[in-house]
Coordinates of C-alpha atoms and ligand atoms in Angstrom, one line a residue:
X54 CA 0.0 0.0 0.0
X55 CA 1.4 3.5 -0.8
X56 CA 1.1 5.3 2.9
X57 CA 1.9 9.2 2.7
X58 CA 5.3 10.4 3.2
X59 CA 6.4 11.6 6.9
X60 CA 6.2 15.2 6.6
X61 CA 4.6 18.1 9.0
X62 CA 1.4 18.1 6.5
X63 CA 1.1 14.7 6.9
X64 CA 1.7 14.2 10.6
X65 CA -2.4 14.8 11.1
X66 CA -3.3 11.5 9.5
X67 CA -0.5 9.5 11.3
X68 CA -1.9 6.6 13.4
X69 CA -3.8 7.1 16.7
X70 CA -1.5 5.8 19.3
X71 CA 1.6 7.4 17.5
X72 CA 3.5 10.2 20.0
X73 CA 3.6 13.5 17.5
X74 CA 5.3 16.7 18.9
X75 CA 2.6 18.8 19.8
X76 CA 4.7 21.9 20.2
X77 CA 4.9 24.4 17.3
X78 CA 8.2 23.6 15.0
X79 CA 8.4 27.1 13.3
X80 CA 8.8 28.8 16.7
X81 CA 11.7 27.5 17.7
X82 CA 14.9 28.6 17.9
X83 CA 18.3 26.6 16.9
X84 CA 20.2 26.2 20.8
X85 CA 22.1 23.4 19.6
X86 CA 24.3 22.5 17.2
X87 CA 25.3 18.5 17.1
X88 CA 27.8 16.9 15.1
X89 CA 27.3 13.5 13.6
X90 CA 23.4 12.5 14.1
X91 CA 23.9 9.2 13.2
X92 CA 21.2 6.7 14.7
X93 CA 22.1 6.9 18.1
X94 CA 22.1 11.0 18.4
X95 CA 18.1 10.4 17.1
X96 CA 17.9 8.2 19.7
X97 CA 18.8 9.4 22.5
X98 CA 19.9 13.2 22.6
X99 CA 17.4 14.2 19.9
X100 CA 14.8 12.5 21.9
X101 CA 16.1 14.5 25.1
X102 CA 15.6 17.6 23.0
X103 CA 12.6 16.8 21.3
X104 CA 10.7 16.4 24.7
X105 CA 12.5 19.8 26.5
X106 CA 10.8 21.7 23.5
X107 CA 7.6 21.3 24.7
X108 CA 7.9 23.4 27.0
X109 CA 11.3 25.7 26.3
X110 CA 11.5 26.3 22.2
X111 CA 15.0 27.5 22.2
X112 CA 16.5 24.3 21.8
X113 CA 16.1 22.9 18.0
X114 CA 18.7 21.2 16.8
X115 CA 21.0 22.1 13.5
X116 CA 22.3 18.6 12.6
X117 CA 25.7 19.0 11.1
X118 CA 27.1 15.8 9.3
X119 CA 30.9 16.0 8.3
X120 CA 30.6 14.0 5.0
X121 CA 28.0 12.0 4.9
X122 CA 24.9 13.1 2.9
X123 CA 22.2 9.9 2.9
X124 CA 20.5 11.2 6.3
X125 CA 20.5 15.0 4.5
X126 CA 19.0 13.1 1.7
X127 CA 17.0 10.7 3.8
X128 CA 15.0 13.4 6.1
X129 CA 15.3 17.0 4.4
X130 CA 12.0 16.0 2.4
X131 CA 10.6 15.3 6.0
X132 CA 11.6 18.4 7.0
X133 CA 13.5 16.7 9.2
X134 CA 10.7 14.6 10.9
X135 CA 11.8 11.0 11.4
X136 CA 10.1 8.3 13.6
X137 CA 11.8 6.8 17.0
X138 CA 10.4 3.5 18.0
X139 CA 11.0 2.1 21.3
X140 CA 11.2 -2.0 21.2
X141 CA 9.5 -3.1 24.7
X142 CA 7.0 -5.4 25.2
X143 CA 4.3 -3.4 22.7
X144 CA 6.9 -1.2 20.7
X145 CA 5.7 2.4 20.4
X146 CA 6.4 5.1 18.1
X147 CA 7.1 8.4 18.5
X148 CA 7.9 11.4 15.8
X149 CA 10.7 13.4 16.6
X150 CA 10.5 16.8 15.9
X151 CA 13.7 18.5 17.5
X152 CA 16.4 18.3 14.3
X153 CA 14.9 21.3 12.2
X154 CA 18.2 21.8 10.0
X155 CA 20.7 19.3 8.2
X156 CA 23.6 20.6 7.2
X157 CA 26.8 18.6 5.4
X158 CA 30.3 19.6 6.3
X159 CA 31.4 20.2 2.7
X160 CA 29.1 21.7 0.9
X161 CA 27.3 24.1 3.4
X162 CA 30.5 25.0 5.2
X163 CA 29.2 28.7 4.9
X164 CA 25.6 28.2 7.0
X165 CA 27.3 26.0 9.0
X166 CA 29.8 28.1 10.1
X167 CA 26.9 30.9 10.8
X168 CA 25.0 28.5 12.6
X169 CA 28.1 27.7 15.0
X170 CA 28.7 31.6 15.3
X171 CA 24.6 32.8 15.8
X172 CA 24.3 33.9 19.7
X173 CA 21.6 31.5 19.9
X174 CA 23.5 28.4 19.5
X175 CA 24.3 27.5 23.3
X176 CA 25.6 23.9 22.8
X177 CA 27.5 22.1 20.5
X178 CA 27.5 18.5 21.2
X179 CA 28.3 15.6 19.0
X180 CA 28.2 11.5 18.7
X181 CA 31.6 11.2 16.3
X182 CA 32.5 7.7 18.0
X183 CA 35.9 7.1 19.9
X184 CA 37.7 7.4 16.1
X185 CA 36.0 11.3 15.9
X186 CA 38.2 12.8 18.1
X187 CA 41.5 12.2 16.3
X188 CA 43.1 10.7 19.8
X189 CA 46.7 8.8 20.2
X190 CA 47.1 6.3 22.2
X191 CA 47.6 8.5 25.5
X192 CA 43.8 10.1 24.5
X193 CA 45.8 12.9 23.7
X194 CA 45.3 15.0 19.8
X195 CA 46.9 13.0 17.4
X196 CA 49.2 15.3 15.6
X197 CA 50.5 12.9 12.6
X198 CA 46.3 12.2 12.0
X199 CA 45.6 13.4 8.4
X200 CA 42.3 15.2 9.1
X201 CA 43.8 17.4 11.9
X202 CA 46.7 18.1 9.6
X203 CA 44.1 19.7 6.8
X204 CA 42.6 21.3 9.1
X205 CA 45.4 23.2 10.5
X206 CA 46.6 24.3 7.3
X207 CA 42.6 24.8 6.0
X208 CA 40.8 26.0 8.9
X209 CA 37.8 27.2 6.7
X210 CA 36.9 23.9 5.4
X211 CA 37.4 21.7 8.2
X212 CA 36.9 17.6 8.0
X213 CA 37.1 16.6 11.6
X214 CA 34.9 17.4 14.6
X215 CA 37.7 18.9 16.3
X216 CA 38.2 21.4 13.6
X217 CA 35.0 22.4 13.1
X218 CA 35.0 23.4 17.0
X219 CA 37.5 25.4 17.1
X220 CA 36.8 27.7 13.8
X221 CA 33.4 28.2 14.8
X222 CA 34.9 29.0 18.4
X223 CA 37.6 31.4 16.8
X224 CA 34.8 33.3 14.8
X225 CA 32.5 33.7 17.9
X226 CA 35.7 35.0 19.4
X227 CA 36.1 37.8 16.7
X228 CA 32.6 38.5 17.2
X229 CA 32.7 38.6 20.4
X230 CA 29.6 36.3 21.1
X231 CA 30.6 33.8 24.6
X232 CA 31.5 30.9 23.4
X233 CA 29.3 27.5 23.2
X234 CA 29.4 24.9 25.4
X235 CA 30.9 21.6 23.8
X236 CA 29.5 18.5 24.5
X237 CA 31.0 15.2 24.2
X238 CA 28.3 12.2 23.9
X239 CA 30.7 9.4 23.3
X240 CA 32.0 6.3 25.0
X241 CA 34.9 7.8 26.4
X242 CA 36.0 8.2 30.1
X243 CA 36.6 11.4 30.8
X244 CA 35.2 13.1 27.8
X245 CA 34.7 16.2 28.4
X246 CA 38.2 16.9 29.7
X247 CA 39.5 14.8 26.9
X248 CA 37.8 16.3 24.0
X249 CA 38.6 20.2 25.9
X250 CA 42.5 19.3 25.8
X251 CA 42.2 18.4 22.2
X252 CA 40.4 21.6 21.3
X253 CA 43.0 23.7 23.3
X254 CA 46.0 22.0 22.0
X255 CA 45.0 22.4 17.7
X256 CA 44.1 26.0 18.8
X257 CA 47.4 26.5 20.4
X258 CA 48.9 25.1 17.4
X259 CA 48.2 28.5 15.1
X260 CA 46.6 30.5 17.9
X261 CA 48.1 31.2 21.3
X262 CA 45.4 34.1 22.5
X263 CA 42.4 31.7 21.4
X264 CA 43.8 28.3 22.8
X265 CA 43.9 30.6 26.3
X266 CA 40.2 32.1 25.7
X267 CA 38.9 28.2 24.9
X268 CA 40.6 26.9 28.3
X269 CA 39.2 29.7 30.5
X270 CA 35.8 30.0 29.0
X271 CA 34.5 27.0 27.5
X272 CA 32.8 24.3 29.5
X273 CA 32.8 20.8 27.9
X274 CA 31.0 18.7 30.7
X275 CA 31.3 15.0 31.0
X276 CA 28.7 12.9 30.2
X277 CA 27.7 9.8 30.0
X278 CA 24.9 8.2 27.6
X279 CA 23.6 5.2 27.6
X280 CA 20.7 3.4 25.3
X281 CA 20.8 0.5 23.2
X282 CA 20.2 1.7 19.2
X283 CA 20.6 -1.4 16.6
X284 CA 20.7 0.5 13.2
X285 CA 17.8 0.6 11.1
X286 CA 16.5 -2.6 8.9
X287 CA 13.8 -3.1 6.3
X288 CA 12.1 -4.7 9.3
X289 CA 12.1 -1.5 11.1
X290 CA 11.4 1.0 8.5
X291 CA 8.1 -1.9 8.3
X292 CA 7.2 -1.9 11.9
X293 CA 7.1 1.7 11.2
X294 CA 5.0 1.9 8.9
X295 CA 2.2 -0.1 10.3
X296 CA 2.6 1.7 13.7
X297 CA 2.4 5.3 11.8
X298 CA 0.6 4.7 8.8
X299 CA 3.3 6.8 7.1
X300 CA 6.5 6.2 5.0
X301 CA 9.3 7.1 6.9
X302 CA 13.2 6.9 4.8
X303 CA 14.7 6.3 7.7
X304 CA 13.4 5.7 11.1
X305 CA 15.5 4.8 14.0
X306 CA 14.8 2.0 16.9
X307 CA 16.1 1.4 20.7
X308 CA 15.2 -0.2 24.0
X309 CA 12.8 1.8 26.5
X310 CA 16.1 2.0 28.5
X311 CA 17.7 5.1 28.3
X312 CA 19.9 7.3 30.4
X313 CA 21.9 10.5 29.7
X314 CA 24.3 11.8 32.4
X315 CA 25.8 15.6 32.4
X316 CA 28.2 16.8 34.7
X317 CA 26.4 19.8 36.8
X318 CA 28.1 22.9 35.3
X319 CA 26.7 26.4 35.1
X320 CA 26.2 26.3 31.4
X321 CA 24.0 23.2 31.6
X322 CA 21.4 25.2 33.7
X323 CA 20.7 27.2 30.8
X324 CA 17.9 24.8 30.6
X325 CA 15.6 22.7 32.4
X326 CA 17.7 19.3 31.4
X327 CA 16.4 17.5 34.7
X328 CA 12.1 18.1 34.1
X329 CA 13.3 15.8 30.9
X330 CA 14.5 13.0 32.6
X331 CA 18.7 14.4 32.5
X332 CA 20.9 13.5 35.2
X333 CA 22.9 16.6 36.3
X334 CA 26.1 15.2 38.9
X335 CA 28.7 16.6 39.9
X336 CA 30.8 13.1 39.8
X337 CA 29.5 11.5 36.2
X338 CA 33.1 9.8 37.0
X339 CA 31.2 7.0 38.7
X340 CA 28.1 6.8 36.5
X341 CA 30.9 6.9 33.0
X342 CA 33.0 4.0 34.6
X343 CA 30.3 1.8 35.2
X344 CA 29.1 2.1 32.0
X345 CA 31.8 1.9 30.1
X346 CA 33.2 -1.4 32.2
X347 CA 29.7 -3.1 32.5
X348 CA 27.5 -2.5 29.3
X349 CA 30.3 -2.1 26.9
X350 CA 32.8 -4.3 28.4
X351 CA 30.4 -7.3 28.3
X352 CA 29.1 -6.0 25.0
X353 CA 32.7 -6.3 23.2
X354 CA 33.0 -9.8 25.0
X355 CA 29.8 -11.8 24.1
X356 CA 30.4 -9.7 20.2
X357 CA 34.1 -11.3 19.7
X358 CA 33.4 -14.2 21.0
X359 CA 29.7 -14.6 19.8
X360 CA 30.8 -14.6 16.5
X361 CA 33.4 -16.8 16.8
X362 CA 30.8 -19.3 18.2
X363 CA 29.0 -18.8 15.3
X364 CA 25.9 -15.7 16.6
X365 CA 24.7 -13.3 15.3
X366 CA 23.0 -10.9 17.8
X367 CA 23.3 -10.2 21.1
X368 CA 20.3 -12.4 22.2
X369 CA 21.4 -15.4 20.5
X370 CA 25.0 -15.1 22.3
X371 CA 22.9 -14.5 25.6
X372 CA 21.4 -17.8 24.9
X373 CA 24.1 -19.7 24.4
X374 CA 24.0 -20.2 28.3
X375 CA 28.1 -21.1 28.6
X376 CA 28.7 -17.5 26.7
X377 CA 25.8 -16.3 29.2
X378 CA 27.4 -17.4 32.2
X379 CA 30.6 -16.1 31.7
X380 CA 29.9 -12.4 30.7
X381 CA 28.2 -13.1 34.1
X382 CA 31.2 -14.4 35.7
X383 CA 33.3 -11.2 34.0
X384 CA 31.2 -8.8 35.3
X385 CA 30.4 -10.1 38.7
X386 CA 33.5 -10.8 39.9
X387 CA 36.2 -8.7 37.7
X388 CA 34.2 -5.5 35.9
X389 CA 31.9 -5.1 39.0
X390 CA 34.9 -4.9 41.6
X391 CA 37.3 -2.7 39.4
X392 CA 34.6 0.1 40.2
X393 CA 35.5 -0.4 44.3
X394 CA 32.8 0.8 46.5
X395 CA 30.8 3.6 46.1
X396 CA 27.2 4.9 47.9
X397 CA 24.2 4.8 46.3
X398 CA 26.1 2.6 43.9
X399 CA 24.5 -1.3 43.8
X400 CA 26.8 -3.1 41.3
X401 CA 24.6 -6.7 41.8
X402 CA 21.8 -4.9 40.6
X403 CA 22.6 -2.8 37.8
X404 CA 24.6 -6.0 36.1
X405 CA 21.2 -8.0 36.3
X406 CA 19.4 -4.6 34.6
X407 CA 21.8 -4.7 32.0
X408 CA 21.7 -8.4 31.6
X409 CA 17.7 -8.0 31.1
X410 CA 18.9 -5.3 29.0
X411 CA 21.2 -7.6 26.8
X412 CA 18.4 -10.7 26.5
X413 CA 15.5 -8.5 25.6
X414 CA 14.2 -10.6 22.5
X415 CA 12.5 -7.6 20.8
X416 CA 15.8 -6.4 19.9
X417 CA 17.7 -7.4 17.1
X418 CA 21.4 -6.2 17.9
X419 CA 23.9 -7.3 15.3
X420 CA 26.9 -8.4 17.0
X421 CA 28.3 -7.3 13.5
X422 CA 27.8 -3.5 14.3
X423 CA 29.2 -3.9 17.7
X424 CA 32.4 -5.6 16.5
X425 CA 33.3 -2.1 14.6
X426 CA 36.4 -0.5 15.5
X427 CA 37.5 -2.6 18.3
X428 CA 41.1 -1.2 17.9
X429 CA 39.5 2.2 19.6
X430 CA 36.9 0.7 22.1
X431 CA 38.9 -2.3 23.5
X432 CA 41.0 0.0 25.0
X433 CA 38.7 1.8 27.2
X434 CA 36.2 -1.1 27.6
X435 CA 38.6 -3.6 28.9
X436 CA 42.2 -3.1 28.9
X437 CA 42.6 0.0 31.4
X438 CA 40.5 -2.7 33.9
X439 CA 43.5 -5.4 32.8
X440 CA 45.9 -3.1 34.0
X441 CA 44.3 -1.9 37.2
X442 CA 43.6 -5.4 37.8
X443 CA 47.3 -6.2 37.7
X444 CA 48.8 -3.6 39.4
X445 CA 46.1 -4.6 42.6
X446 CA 47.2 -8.4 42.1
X447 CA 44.0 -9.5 40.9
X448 CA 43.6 -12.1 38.3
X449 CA 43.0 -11.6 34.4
X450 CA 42.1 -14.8 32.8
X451 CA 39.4 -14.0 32.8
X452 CA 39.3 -10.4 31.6
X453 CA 42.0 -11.1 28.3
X454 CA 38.8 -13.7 27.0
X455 CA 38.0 -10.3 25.0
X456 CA 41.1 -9.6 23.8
X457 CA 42.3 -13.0 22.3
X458 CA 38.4 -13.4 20.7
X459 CA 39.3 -9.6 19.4
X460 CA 42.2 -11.3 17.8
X461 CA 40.8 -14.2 16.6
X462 CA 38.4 -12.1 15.1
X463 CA 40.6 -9.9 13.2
X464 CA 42.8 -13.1 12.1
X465 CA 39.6 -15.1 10.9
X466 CA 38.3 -11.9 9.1
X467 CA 41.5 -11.0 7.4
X468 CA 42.2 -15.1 6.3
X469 CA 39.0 -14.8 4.9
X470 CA 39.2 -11.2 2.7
X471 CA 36.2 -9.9 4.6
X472 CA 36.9 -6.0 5.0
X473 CA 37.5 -5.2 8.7
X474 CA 35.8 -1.9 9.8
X475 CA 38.5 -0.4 11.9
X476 CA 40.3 2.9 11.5
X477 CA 43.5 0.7 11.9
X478 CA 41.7 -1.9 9.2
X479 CA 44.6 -2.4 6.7
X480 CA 47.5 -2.5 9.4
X481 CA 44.8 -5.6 11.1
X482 CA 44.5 -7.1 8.1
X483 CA 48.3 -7.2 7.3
X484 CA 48.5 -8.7 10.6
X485 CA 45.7 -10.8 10.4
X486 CA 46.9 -12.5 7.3
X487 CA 50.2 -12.9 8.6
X488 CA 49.2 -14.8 11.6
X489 CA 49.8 -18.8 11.7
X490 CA 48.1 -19.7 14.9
X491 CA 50.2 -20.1 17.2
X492 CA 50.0 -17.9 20.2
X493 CA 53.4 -16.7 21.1
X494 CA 54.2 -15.3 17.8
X495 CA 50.9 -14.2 16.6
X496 CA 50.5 -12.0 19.8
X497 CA 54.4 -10.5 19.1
X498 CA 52.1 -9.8 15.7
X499 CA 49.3 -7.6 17.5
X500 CA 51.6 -6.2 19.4
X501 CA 51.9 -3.8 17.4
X502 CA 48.8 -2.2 18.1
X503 CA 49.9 -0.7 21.1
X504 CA 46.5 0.8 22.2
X505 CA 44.9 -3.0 22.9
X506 CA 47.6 -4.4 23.8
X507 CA 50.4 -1.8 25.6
X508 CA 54.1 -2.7 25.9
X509 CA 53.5 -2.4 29.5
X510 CA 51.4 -5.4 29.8
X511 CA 53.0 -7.1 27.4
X512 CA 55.6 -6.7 29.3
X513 CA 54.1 -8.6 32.5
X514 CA 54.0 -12.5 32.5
X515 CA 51.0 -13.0 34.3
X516 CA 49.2 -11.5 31.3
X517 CA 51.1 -12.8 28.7
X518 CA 50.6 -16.0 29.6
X519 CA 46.8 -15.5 30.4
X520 CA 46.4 -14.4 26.7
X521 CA 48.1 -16.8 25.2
X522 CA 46.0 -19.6 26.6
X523 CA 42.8 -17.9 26.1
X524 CA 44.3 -17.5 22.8
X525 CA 44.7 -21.0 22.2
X526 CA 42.0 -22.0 24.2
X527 CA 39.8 -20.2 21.2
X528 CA 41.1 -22.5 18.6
X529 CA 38.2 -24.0 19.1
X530 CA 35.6 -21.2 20.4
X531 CA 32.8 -23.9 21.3
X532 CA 34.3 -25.2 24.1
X533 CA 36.6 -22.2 25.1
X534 CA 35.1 -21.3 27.8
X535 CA 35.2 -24.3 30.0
X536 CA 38.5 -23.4 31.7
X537 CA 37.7 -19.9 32.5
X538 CA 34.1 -20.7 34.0
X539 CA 35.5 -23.6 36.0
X540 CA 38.7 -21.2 37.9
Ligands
LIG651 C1 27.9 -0.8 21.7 C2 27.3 0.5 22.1 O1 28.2 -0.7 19.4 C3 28.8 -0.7 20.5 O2 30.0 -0.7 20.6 O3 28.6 -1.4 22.8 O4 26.9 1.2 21.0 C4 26.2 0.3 23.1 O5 25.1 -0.3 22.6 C5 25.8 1.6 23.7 O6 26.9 2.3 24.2 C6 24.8 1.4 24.8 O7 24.5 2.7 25.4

């Protein structure tokens, strides 16, 4: 049947039981400018956003994509309308109304830029993924990266996040308009002081006065955000259709779980985050950590070795009940007490919410998408805890299962001439092809990625030899895991 398209003329005959924004669009003013609204920004911040403009209409949203153009192309005809469907028990949809504006890096560089510089735009923030923010290894700008290189020497026609941030900074400085507040919404620990240092230090690099002005006066909060988004499927855009009665290009999809924690600075009083369901703390320290160590930690494990063991989503590797019981294991009794104690903190209970989380059956998460760039979220999901872990004396066998499937992944991948998706993709492939199998030397292989596995570790036995016999141990992933659920 040919339903309408999803547009603001057609919202009136949308389904009854579909959410529509109720507030008027045209009367609101752009407060927020976010870089990178892939699925997850629609999700989750967009959906924060979308529900504060109800009642406060200066926060639309100007969605700035570096590059890419299909979401431009997807929801410009819907004037930027797209559908959010939640995936409990009766799955609900909801039009978002919040992103008014799409704007691509390249080609409208010039609104862009006046977007970034117009007094009303209070907050920048962005979902660029770990890769985005042009880090080394010590999470600190990457000089020798190719995009911050261009955009030192073009800062008019920036290509990464970091950039773009600091030009339209620099010209709010010459304006002199205060600056925005920056907002990091990635799965990073510390991220707003990691993504402040990086802004600071490419200003610095042509810009003394400015690189001083950003460090004094611009607040980039931490945050931490937390919802499960699969990407979109035919399936979806279906579900969709019948719950809305109209055609939507490209809807997006996530659990009713979600959470988004800011760290309680001035600038984030600007507006009533909190009436919307916004955590404002003064430590998001504790709430980053867990999340980061117990959704994303288990999330890289049960991907690696899920598909390995031959899953495909994250339900199917939660029923395979040896998998199930040792993400358990992993999080009970290494992730869990890596956080130490803290009040008001109940780590038994939020690993069985996120358990519940991971089983929900109405969600089909690809362990495929997960497994993306696991040379930049290892890392922060699982080897800092190795490391703390060692330097307390407490055992890793346990918590290396993630990096030897990682491994295994890469090597089966690259044997096979199936593309990796990792900014590091043709170095893992080199090494991946290059790999025989044997532990010892195929780990002397990796170690050349430094960031999963550091010469400092390396460097300690315990760990070397814990890898190695998970490595081998994965030879044959279906019965892998009998050793490390028995000790
Ligand atoms: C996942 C995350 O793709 C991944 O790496 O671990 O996207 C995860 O679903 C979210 O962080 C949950 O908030």
């Amino acid at each position: 049947m040919i339903l309408p398209r999803l547009t603001e003329a057609s919202l009136h005959s949308a389904r009854s039981g579909a959410i529509l924004p109720t507030y008027d669009r045209g009367a609101t003013k752009f407060g927020i400018v976010h870089i990178g609204p892939g699925a997850f920004h629609r999700a989750h911040q967009a959906y924060y956003a979308d529900t504060l403009l109800h009642a406060d209409k200066r926060w639309a949203i100007s969605a700035l994509s570096l590059k890419s153009t299909t979401l431009r192309d997807a929801i410009d005809p819907q004037q930027g309308l797209y559908t959010l469907v939640e995936l409990g028990a009766a799955p609900r949809a909801r039009v978002i109304g919040a992103i008014r504006e799409l704007l691509v890096g390249p080609t409208d560089a010039a609104r862009a830029f006046a977007r970034l510089a117009a007094r009303d735009t209070r907050l920048v923030s962005m979902t660029v993924t770990e890769k985005g923010y042009c880090l080394d290894a010590r999470n600190e700008l990457d000089a020798s990266n190719a995009d911050i290189a261009h955009d030192l020497a073009n800062p008019d026609a920036p290509r990464s996040t970091i950039g773009w941030l600091v030009e339209g900074l620099k010209r709010r400085r010459a304006q002199g308009i205060p600056p925005y507040s920056v907002l990091s919404c990635d799965n990073l620990p510390d991220n707003g002081a990691v993504l402040k240092r990086a802004l600071v230090t490419f200003a610095r690099a042509t810009d003394a006065a400015l690189a001083q002005w950003i460090e004094a006066e611009v607040a980039s909060p931490r945050t931490m955000v937390d919802s499960i988004t699969p990407a979109t499927d035919d399936r979806l855009r279906e579900r969709t259709r019948e719950l809305t009665g109209l055609d939507d290009r490209w809807p997006i999809q996530r659990e009713p779980f979600t959470q988004w924690v800011i760290e309680d600075l001035p600038a984030m009083r600007e507006a009533d985050w909190p009436s919307v369901g916004v955590t404002l703390a003064k430590d998001v320290g504790v709430y980053d950590r867990a999340k980061l160590r117990l959704v994303n930690g288990p999330h890289s494990t049960l991907t690696y070795v899920g598909l390995l063991r031959g899953h495909e989503t994250v339900a199917d590797a939660m029923r395979d009940e040896q998998l199930a019981s040792f993400v358990e294991r992993l999080m009970k009794r290494d992730l869990g007490p890596s956080l130490g104690s803290t009040p008001g903190f109940d780590a038994e209970q939020y690993i069985s919410a996120v358990l519940a989380r991971f089983r929900n059956p109405g969600i089909r998460h690809l362990l495929s998408q997960i497994a993306w760039d696991g040379s930049k979220k290892l890392p922060v999901r699982i080897v800092v805890t190795i490391g703390e872990a060692l330097r307390a004396g407490r055992p890793v066998h346990r918590l290396v299962v993630p990096l030897a499937a990682w491994m295994r992944f890469v090597v089966r991948q690259a044997k096979a001439g199936v593309a990796i998706v990792d900014p590091d993709a043709a170095r893992l492939a080199d090494i991946g092809k290059a790999c025989t199998g044997e532990a010892r030397a195929d780990i002397e292989r990796f170690a050349a990625c430094e960031a999963v596995l550091p010469p400092d570790l390396l460097g300690d036995e315990r760990f070397r030899r814990a890898l190695e016999a998970s490595y081998e141990n994965l030879a044959a992933p279906k019965s892998a895991l009998t050793a490390e659920l028995s000790a």
